[in-house]
mmCIF file of C-alpha atoms in Angstrom:
data_model
loop_
_atom_site.group_PDB
_atom_site.id
_atom_site.type_symbol
_atom_site.label_atom_id
_atom_site.label_comp_id
_atom_site.label_asym_id
_atom_site.label_seq_id
_atom_site.Cartn_x
_atom_site.Cartn_y
_atom_site.Cartn_z
ATOM 1 C CA UNK A 1 -271.901 121.781 12.919
ATOM 2 C CA UNK A 2 -269.741 124.889 13.119
ATOM 3 C CA UNK A 3 -266.010 124.306 13.447
ATOM 4 C CA UNK A 4 -263.563 125.766 15.931
ATOM 5 C CA UNK A 5 -263.610 129.547 15.742
ATOM 6 C CA UNK A 6 -260.637 131.670 16.695
ATOM 7 C CA UNK A 7 -260.689 135.439 16.967
ATOM 8 C CA UNK A 8 -259.120 137.618 15.862
ATOM 9 C CA UNK A 9 -257.464 136.091 12.779
ATOM 10 C CA UNK A 10 -254.670 138.645 12.707
ATOM 11 C CA UNK A 11 -253.193 140.837 15.388
ATOM 12 C CA UNK A 12 -250.304 143.280 15.481
ATOM 13 C CA UNK A 13 -248.863 144.331 18.820
ATOM 14 C CA UNK A 14 -245.689 145.970 20.095
ATOM 15 C CA UNK A 15 -243.207 144.674 22.634
ATOM 16 C CA UNK A 16 -244.334 144.965 26.235
ATOM 17 C CA UNK A 17 -248.040 144.923 25.447
ATOM 18 C CA UNK A 18 -250.378 142.107 26.350
ATOM 19 C CA UNK A 19 -252.853 140.231 24.192
ATOM 20 C CA UNK A 20 -255.912 138.023 24.636
ATOM 21 C CA UNK A 21 -256.889 135.440 22.043
ATOM 22 C CA UNK A 22 -260.263 133.726 21.963
ATOM 23 C CA UNK A 23 -261.359 130.232 20.963
ATOM 24 C CA UNK A 24 -264.866 128.830 20.612
ATOM 25 C CA UNK A 25 -264.794 125.029 20.391
ATOM 26 C CA UNK A 26 -267.123 122.808 18.428
ATOM 27 C CA UNK A 27 -270.465 122.565 20.172
ATOM 28 C CA UNK A 28 -270.368 119.757 22.741
ATOM 29 C CA UNK A 29 -266.580 119.640 22.926
ATOM 30 C CA UNK A 30 -265.299 120.157 26.451
ATOM 31 C CA UNK A 31 -261.542 120.012 25.936
ATOM 32 C CA UNK A 32 -259.610 122.932 24.459
ATOM 33 C CA UNK A 33 -255.872 122.912 23.758
ATOM 34 C CA UNK A 34 -253.623 125.719 22.616
ATOM 35 C CA UNK A 35 -250.521 125.456 20.431
ATOM 36 C CA UNK A 36 -247.907 127.890 19.185
ATOM 37 C CA UNK A 37 -246.600 127.363 15.659
ATOM 38 C CA UNK A 38 -243.415 129.022 14.406
ATOM 39 C CA UNK A 39 -241.105 128.212 11.468
ATOM 40 C CA UNK A 40 -238.197 127.567 13.835
ATOM 41 C CA UNK A 41 -239.828 125.586 16.661
ATOM 42 C CA UNK A 42 -242.747 124.020 14.830
ATOM 43 C CA UNK A 43 -245.913 123.209 16.751
ATOM 44 C CA UNK A 44 -245.505 123.480 20.493
ATOM 45 C CA UNK A 45 -248.141 122.580 23.070
ATOM 46 C CA UNK A 46 -249.088 125.416 25.394
ATOM 47 C CA UNK A 47 -251.852 124.052 27.615
ATOM 48 C CA UNK A 48 -255.103 122.108 27.721
ATOM 49 C CA UNK A 49 -258.311 122.921 29.544
ATOM 50 C CA UNK A 50 -261.121 120.518 30.342
ATOM 51 C CA UNK A 51 -264.208 121.420 32.341
ATOM 52 C CA UNK A 52 -262.676 124.792 33.252
ATOM 53 C CA UNK A 53 -259.545 123.166 34.723
ATOM 54 C CA UNK A 54 -256.053 123.222 33.282
ATOM 55 C CA UNK A 55 -255.160 119.565 32.704
ATOM 56 C CA UNK A 56 -251.785 119.870 31.022
ATOM 57 C CA UNK A 57 -249.182 122.537 30.500
ATOM 58 C CA UNK A 58 -246.273 122.842 28.099
ATOM 59 C CA UNK A 59 -242.876 124.409 28.681
ATOM 60 C CA UNK A 60 -243.734 128.049 28.304
ATOM 61 C CA UNK A 61 -243.036 130.932 30.707
ATOM 62 C CA UNK A 62 -245.666 132.219 33.079
ATOM 63 C CA UNK A 63 -246.389 135.109 30.690
ATOM 64 C CA UNK A 64 -248.570 132.632 28.838
ATOM 65 C CA UNK A 65 -251.810 131.864 30.617
ATOM 66 C CA UNK A 66 -255.273 130.703 29.771
ATOM 67 C CA UNK A 67 -258.678 129.951 31.071
ATOM 68 C CA UNK A 68 -261.833 128.153 30.113
ATOM 69 C CA UNK A 69 -265.378 129.258 30.751
ATOM 70 C CA UNK A 70 -268.413 127.185 31.693
ATOM 71 C CA UNK A 71 -269.549 127.135 28.040
ATOM 72 C CA UNK A 72 -266.133 125.612 27.110
ATOM 73 C CA UNK A 73 -264.972 128.753 25.313
ATOM 74 C CA UNK A 74 -261.350 129.478 26.085
ATOM 75 C CA UNK A 75 -259.066 132.470 26.140
ATOM 76 C CA UNK A 76 -255.320 132.674 26.056
ATOM 77 C CA UNK A 77 -253.388 135.631 27.393
ATOM 78 C CA UNK A 78 -249.805 136.627 26.749
ATOM 79 C CA UNK A 79 -248.372 139.451 28.836
ATOM 80 C CA UNK A 80 -245.239 141.535 28.295
ATOM 81 C CA UNK A 81 -244.989 140.533 24.658
ATOM 82 C CA UNK A 82 -241.578 139.774 23.165
ATOM 83 C CA UNK A 83 -240.513 139.664 19.525
ATOM 84 C CA UNK A 84 -240.194 135.889 19.807
ATOM 85 C CA UNK A 85 -243.892 135.580 20.574
ATOM 86 C CA UNK A 86 -244.673 136.271 16.925
ATOM 87 C CA UNK A 87 -246.386 133.087 15.792
ATOM 88 C CA UNK A 88 -249.539 131.400 14.653
ATOM 89 C CA UNK A 89 -251.546 130.432 17.738
ATOM 90 C CA UNK A 90 -253.800 127.468 17.169
ATOM 91 C CA UNK A 91 -256.667 126.264 19.278
ATOM 92 C CA UNK A 92 -257.989 122.719 19.085
ATOM 93 C CA UNK A 93 -261.029 121.125 20.655
ATOM 94 C CA UNK A 94 -262.057 117.551 21.352
ATOM 95 C CA UNK A 95 -265.042 115.900 22.974
ATOM 96 C CA UNK A 96 -263.147 114.941 26.094
ATOM 97 C CA UNK A 97 -259.575 115.057 27.322
ATOM 98 C CA UNK A 98 -257.076 112.377 26.387
ATOM 99 C CA UNK A 99 -254.483 111.676 23.710
ATOM 100 C CA UNK A 100 -256.829 109.202 21.979
ATOM 101 C CA UNK A 101 -259.066 112.083 20.944
ATOM 102 C CA UNK A 102 -258.793 113.584 17.455
ATOM 103 C CA UNK A 103 -258.104 117.289 17.739
ATOM 104 C CA UNK A 104 -260.235 119.700 15.711
ATOM 105 C CA UNK A 105 -258.257 122.834 14.942
ATOM 106 C CA UNK A 106 -259.291 126.378 14.214
ATOM 107 C CA UNK A 107 -257.487 128.418 11.553
ATOM 108 C CA UNK A 108 -255.477 130.240 14.179
ATOM 109 C CA UNK A 109 -254.627 133.763 15.194
ATOM 110 C CA UNK A 110 -251.518 135.141 13.544
ATOM 111 C CA UNK A 111 -249.799 137.391 16.065
ATOM 112 C CA UNK A 112 -247.077 139.760 14.908
ATOM 113 C CA UNK A 113 -244.951 141.652 17.411
ATOM 114 C CA UNK A 114 -243.260 144.855 16.238
ATOM 115 C CA UNK B 1 -238.889 119.106 22.622
ATOM 116 C CA UNK B 2 -240.442 117.227 19.720
ATOM 117 C CA UNK B 3 -241.272 113.590 20.236
ATOM 118 C CA UNK B 4 -241.898 112.841 16.578
ATOM 119 C CA UNK B 5 -239.705 113.590 13.587
ATOM 120 C CA UNK B 6 -240.960 113.337 10.016
ATOM 121 C CA UNK B 7 -238.886 112.319 7.047
ATOM 122 C CA UNK B 8 -238.425 113.609 4.395
ATOM 123 C CA UNK B 9 -238.791 117.313 5.165
ATOM 124 C CA UNK B 10 -240.168 117.914 1.671
ATOM 125 C CA UNK B 11 -241.535 115.778 -1.137
ATOM 126 C CA UNK B 12 -242.499 116.698 -4.705
ATOM 127 C CA UNK B 13 -244.484 114.230 -6.789
ATOM 128 C CA UNK B 14 -246.556 114.078 -9.951
ATOM 129 C CA UNK B 15 -250.314 113.851 -9.752
ATOM 130 C CA UNK B 16 -251.364 110.212 -9.645
ATOM 131 C CA UNK B 17 -248.186 109.039 -7.926
ATOM 132 C CA UNK B 18 -248.022 107.760 -4.366
ATOM 133 C CA UNK B 19 -246.473 109.765 -1.531
ATOM 134 C CA UNK B 20 -244.871 108.147 1.484
ATOM 135 C CA UNK B 21 -243.627 109.907 4.574
ATOM 136 C CA UNK B 22 -242.242 108.546 7.809
ATOM 137 C CA UNK B 23 -242.396 109.508 11.449
ATOM 138 C CA UNK B 24 -239.970 108.359 14.115
ATOM 139 C CA UNK B 25 -240.438 108.939 17.819
ATOM 140 C CA UNK B 26 -238.367 108.469 20.943
ATOM 141 C CA UNK B 27 -240.450 107.059 23.793
ATOM 142 C CA UNK B 28 -243.282 104.553 24.095
ATOM 143 C CA UNK B 29 -246.661 105.864 23.031
ATOM 144 C CA UNK B 30 -250.347 105.216 23.552
ATOM 145 C CA UNK B 31 -251.479 106.568 20.190
ATOM 146 C CA UNK B 32 -250.100 108.208 17.068
ATOM 147 C CA UNK B 33 -252.066 110.631 14.934
ATOM 148 C CA UNK B 34 -251.508 112.134 11.494
ATOM 149 C CA UNK B 35 -252.678 115.614 10.537
ATOM 150 C CA UNK B 36 -252.677 117.730 7.365
ATOM 151 C CA UNK B 37 -252.219 121.487 7.232
ATOM 152 C CA UNK B 38 -252.946 123.560 4.162
ATOM 153 C CA UNK B 39 -251.130 126.857 3.862
ATOM 154 C CA UNK B 40 -252.501 129.462 6.249
ATOM 155 C CA UNK B 41 -255.063 127.119 7.773
ATOM 156 C CA UNK B 42 -255.423 124.986 10.873
ATOM 157 C CA UNK B 43 -254.597 121.291 11.062
ATOM 158 C CA UNK B 44 -257.037 118.642 9.924
ATOM 159 C CA UNK B 45 -257.091 115.265 11.635
ATOM 160 C CA UNK B 46 -256.488 112.398 9.189
ATOM 161 C CA UNK B 47 -256.121 109.202 11.153
ATOM 162 C CA UNK B 48 -255.367 107.841 14.630
ATOM 163 C CA UNK B 49 -253.601 104.540 15.211
ATOM 164 C CA UNK B 50 -253.334 102.940 18.609
ATOM 165 C CA UNK B 51 -250.156 101.345 19.914
ATOM 166 C CA UNK B 52 -251.657 97.845 19.596
ATOM 167 C CA UNK B 53 -252.570 98.374 15.921
ATOM 168 C CA UNK B 54 -250.195 97.784 13.027
ATOM 169 C CA UNK B 55 -252.052 99.224 10.055
ATOM 170 C CA UNK B 56 -255.030 101.434 9.373
ATOM 171 C CA UNK B 57 -256.739 102.663 6.218
ATOM 172 C CA UNK B 58 -258.920 105.654 5.488
ATOM 173 C CA UNK B 59 -259.832 106.272 1.847
ATOM 174 C CA UNK B 60 -256.554 106.861 -0.040
ATOM 175 C CA UNK B 61 -254.570 106.946 3.197
ATOM 176 C CA UNK B 62 -252.694 104.034 4.718
ATOM 177 C CA UNK B 63 -250.887 104.310 8.025
ATOM 178 C CA UNK B 64 -248.569 101.729 9.516
ATOM 179 C CA UNK B 65 -247.086 101.608 12.995
ATOM 180 C CA UNK B 66 -244.040 99.652 14.102
ATOM 181 C CA UNK B 67 -243.656 100.084 17.849
ATOM 182 C CA UNK B 68 -240.476 97.991 17.935
ATOM 183 C CA UNK B 69 -238.794 100.515 15.621
ATOM 184 C CA UNK B 70 -240.712 103.457 17.092
ATOM 185 C CA UNK B 71 -241.812 104.545 13.648
ATOM 186 C CA UNK B 72 -244.913 105.130 11.552
ATOM 187 C CA UNK B 73 -245.512 105.772 7.887
ATOM 188 C CA UNK B 74 -248.276 107.578 6.006
ATOM 189 C CA UNK B 75 -248.959 106.576 2.419
ATOM 190 C CA UNK B 76 -251.169 108.682 0.173
ATOM 191 C CA UNK B 77 -252.131 106.776 -2.952
ATOM 192 C CA UNK B 78 -253.070 108.283 -6.332
ATOM 193 C CA UNK B 79 -252.189 111.794 -5.188
ATOM 194 C CA UNK B 80 -254.147 114.855 -6.316
ATOM 195 C CA UNK B 81 -253.266 118.548 -6.444
ATOM 196 C CA UNK B 82 -255.506 119.026 -3.400
ATOM 197 C CA UNK B 83 -253.133 116.807 -1.377
ATOM 198 C CA UNK B 84 -250.535 119.592 -1.508
ATOM 199 C CA UNK B 85 -250.037 120.409 2.170
ATOM 200 C CA UNK B 86 -247.820 119.803 5.184
ATOM 201 C CA UNK B 87 -248.306 116.543 7.027
ATOM 202 C CA UNK B 88 -247.576 116.101 10.718
ATOM 203 C CA UNK B 89 -247.425 113.147 13.031
ATOM 204 C CA UNK B 90 -248.409 113.649 16.651
ATOM 205 C CA UNK B 91 -247.492 111.327 19.469
ATOM 206 C CA UNK B 92 -248.099 111.115 23.181
ATOM 207 C CA UNK B 93 -245.570 109.751 25.641
ATOM 208 C CA UNK B 94 -247.159 106.986 27.769
ATOM 209 C CA UNK B 95 -246.536 108.813 31.022
ATOM 210 C CA UNK B 96 -247.575 112.135 29.594
ATOM 211 C CA UNK B 97 -250.758 112.469 27.587
ATOM 212 C CA UNK B 98 -249.764 115.725 25.909
ATOM 213 C CA UNK B 99 -249.617 115.596 22.128
ATOM 214 C CA UNK B 100 -246.219 116.337 20.619
ATOM 215 C CA UNK B 101 -245.985 117.227 16.927
ATOM 216 C CA UNK B 102 -243.110 116.652 14.551
ATOM 217 C CA UNK B 103 -241.695 119.287 12.209
ATOM 218 C CA UNK B 104 -243.793 118.017 9.320
ATOM 219 C CA UNK B 105 -243.329 116.888 5.730
ATOM 220 C CA UNK B 106 -244.255 119.379 3.018
ATOM 221 C CA UNK B 107 -245.820 117.593 0.058
ATOM 222 C CA UNK B 108 -246.192 119.271 -3.330
ATOM 223 C CA UNK B 109 -248.270 117.500 -5.951
ATOM 224 C CA UNK B 110 -247.523 118.727 -9.480
ATOM 225 C CA UNK B 111 -250.262 118.673 -12.105
#
C-alpha cells in the first residue's frame, strides 16, 4: 500500500506570495491532518479534515486554510506569506477521525520564504 | 501550546545499551502516542497507549503510562544505529481530541 504522498517536497517563495501544498492520504484513509514543524515551535497542529469537513483547527491565523476533496486528498493554502511561515509542513492520514487513531505521516513539504 | 514535554532533550548511547525517555503532560488524556522521526523524514507511529493501560510492549519498545503523575516513558532496549532519531510523545486533552506533540528527544546511538 502506498504511503502518504506530499507534493512538492521543496518550495521557495517570497514574502507576500501564496502557496498551495498537496497531500494524498493512504488509500482508504478518510482523515487528513496538517502540522507545521519548526525548530523553535516544534510540531503544531494546523487542522484536520474528515469526509470533506474541517473537524478541528489549531491556533493559526486565517491566512492558513485547507480543504479536502471527495477522494480524501487534501490541500493546504497559505496566503500573504511571511518569513515566519518557513517550516516543514507535514500531512498525516488515518482511517477515521479521533485521537485513538495512529497517524501516518508523509515526508513533508519544506517551505522556505525569502 | 504543547501538552507534552519530553525529557531529556538529547540522549547519546552506545549500541546495545538501553535508551529511556520521558514525557510529561498537563491535562487528563484519552490516549498517548509515541512517534519516531528520522532526519528529513515524516513521523512514524510507534505505539499508542490508552489512559486505562499502564504498560505496552512492541518489539524492543516498552511504554509505560502513569496517569496519576501525568507521565509516560519510552524504553528502547538493545539499541541499534538505526534507532538514531527524534522521538515524540503526542497527547490529546480529554475535552479536545486534537493531538499535541512535545518538543522531542533526540537519540544518537554510537556504533
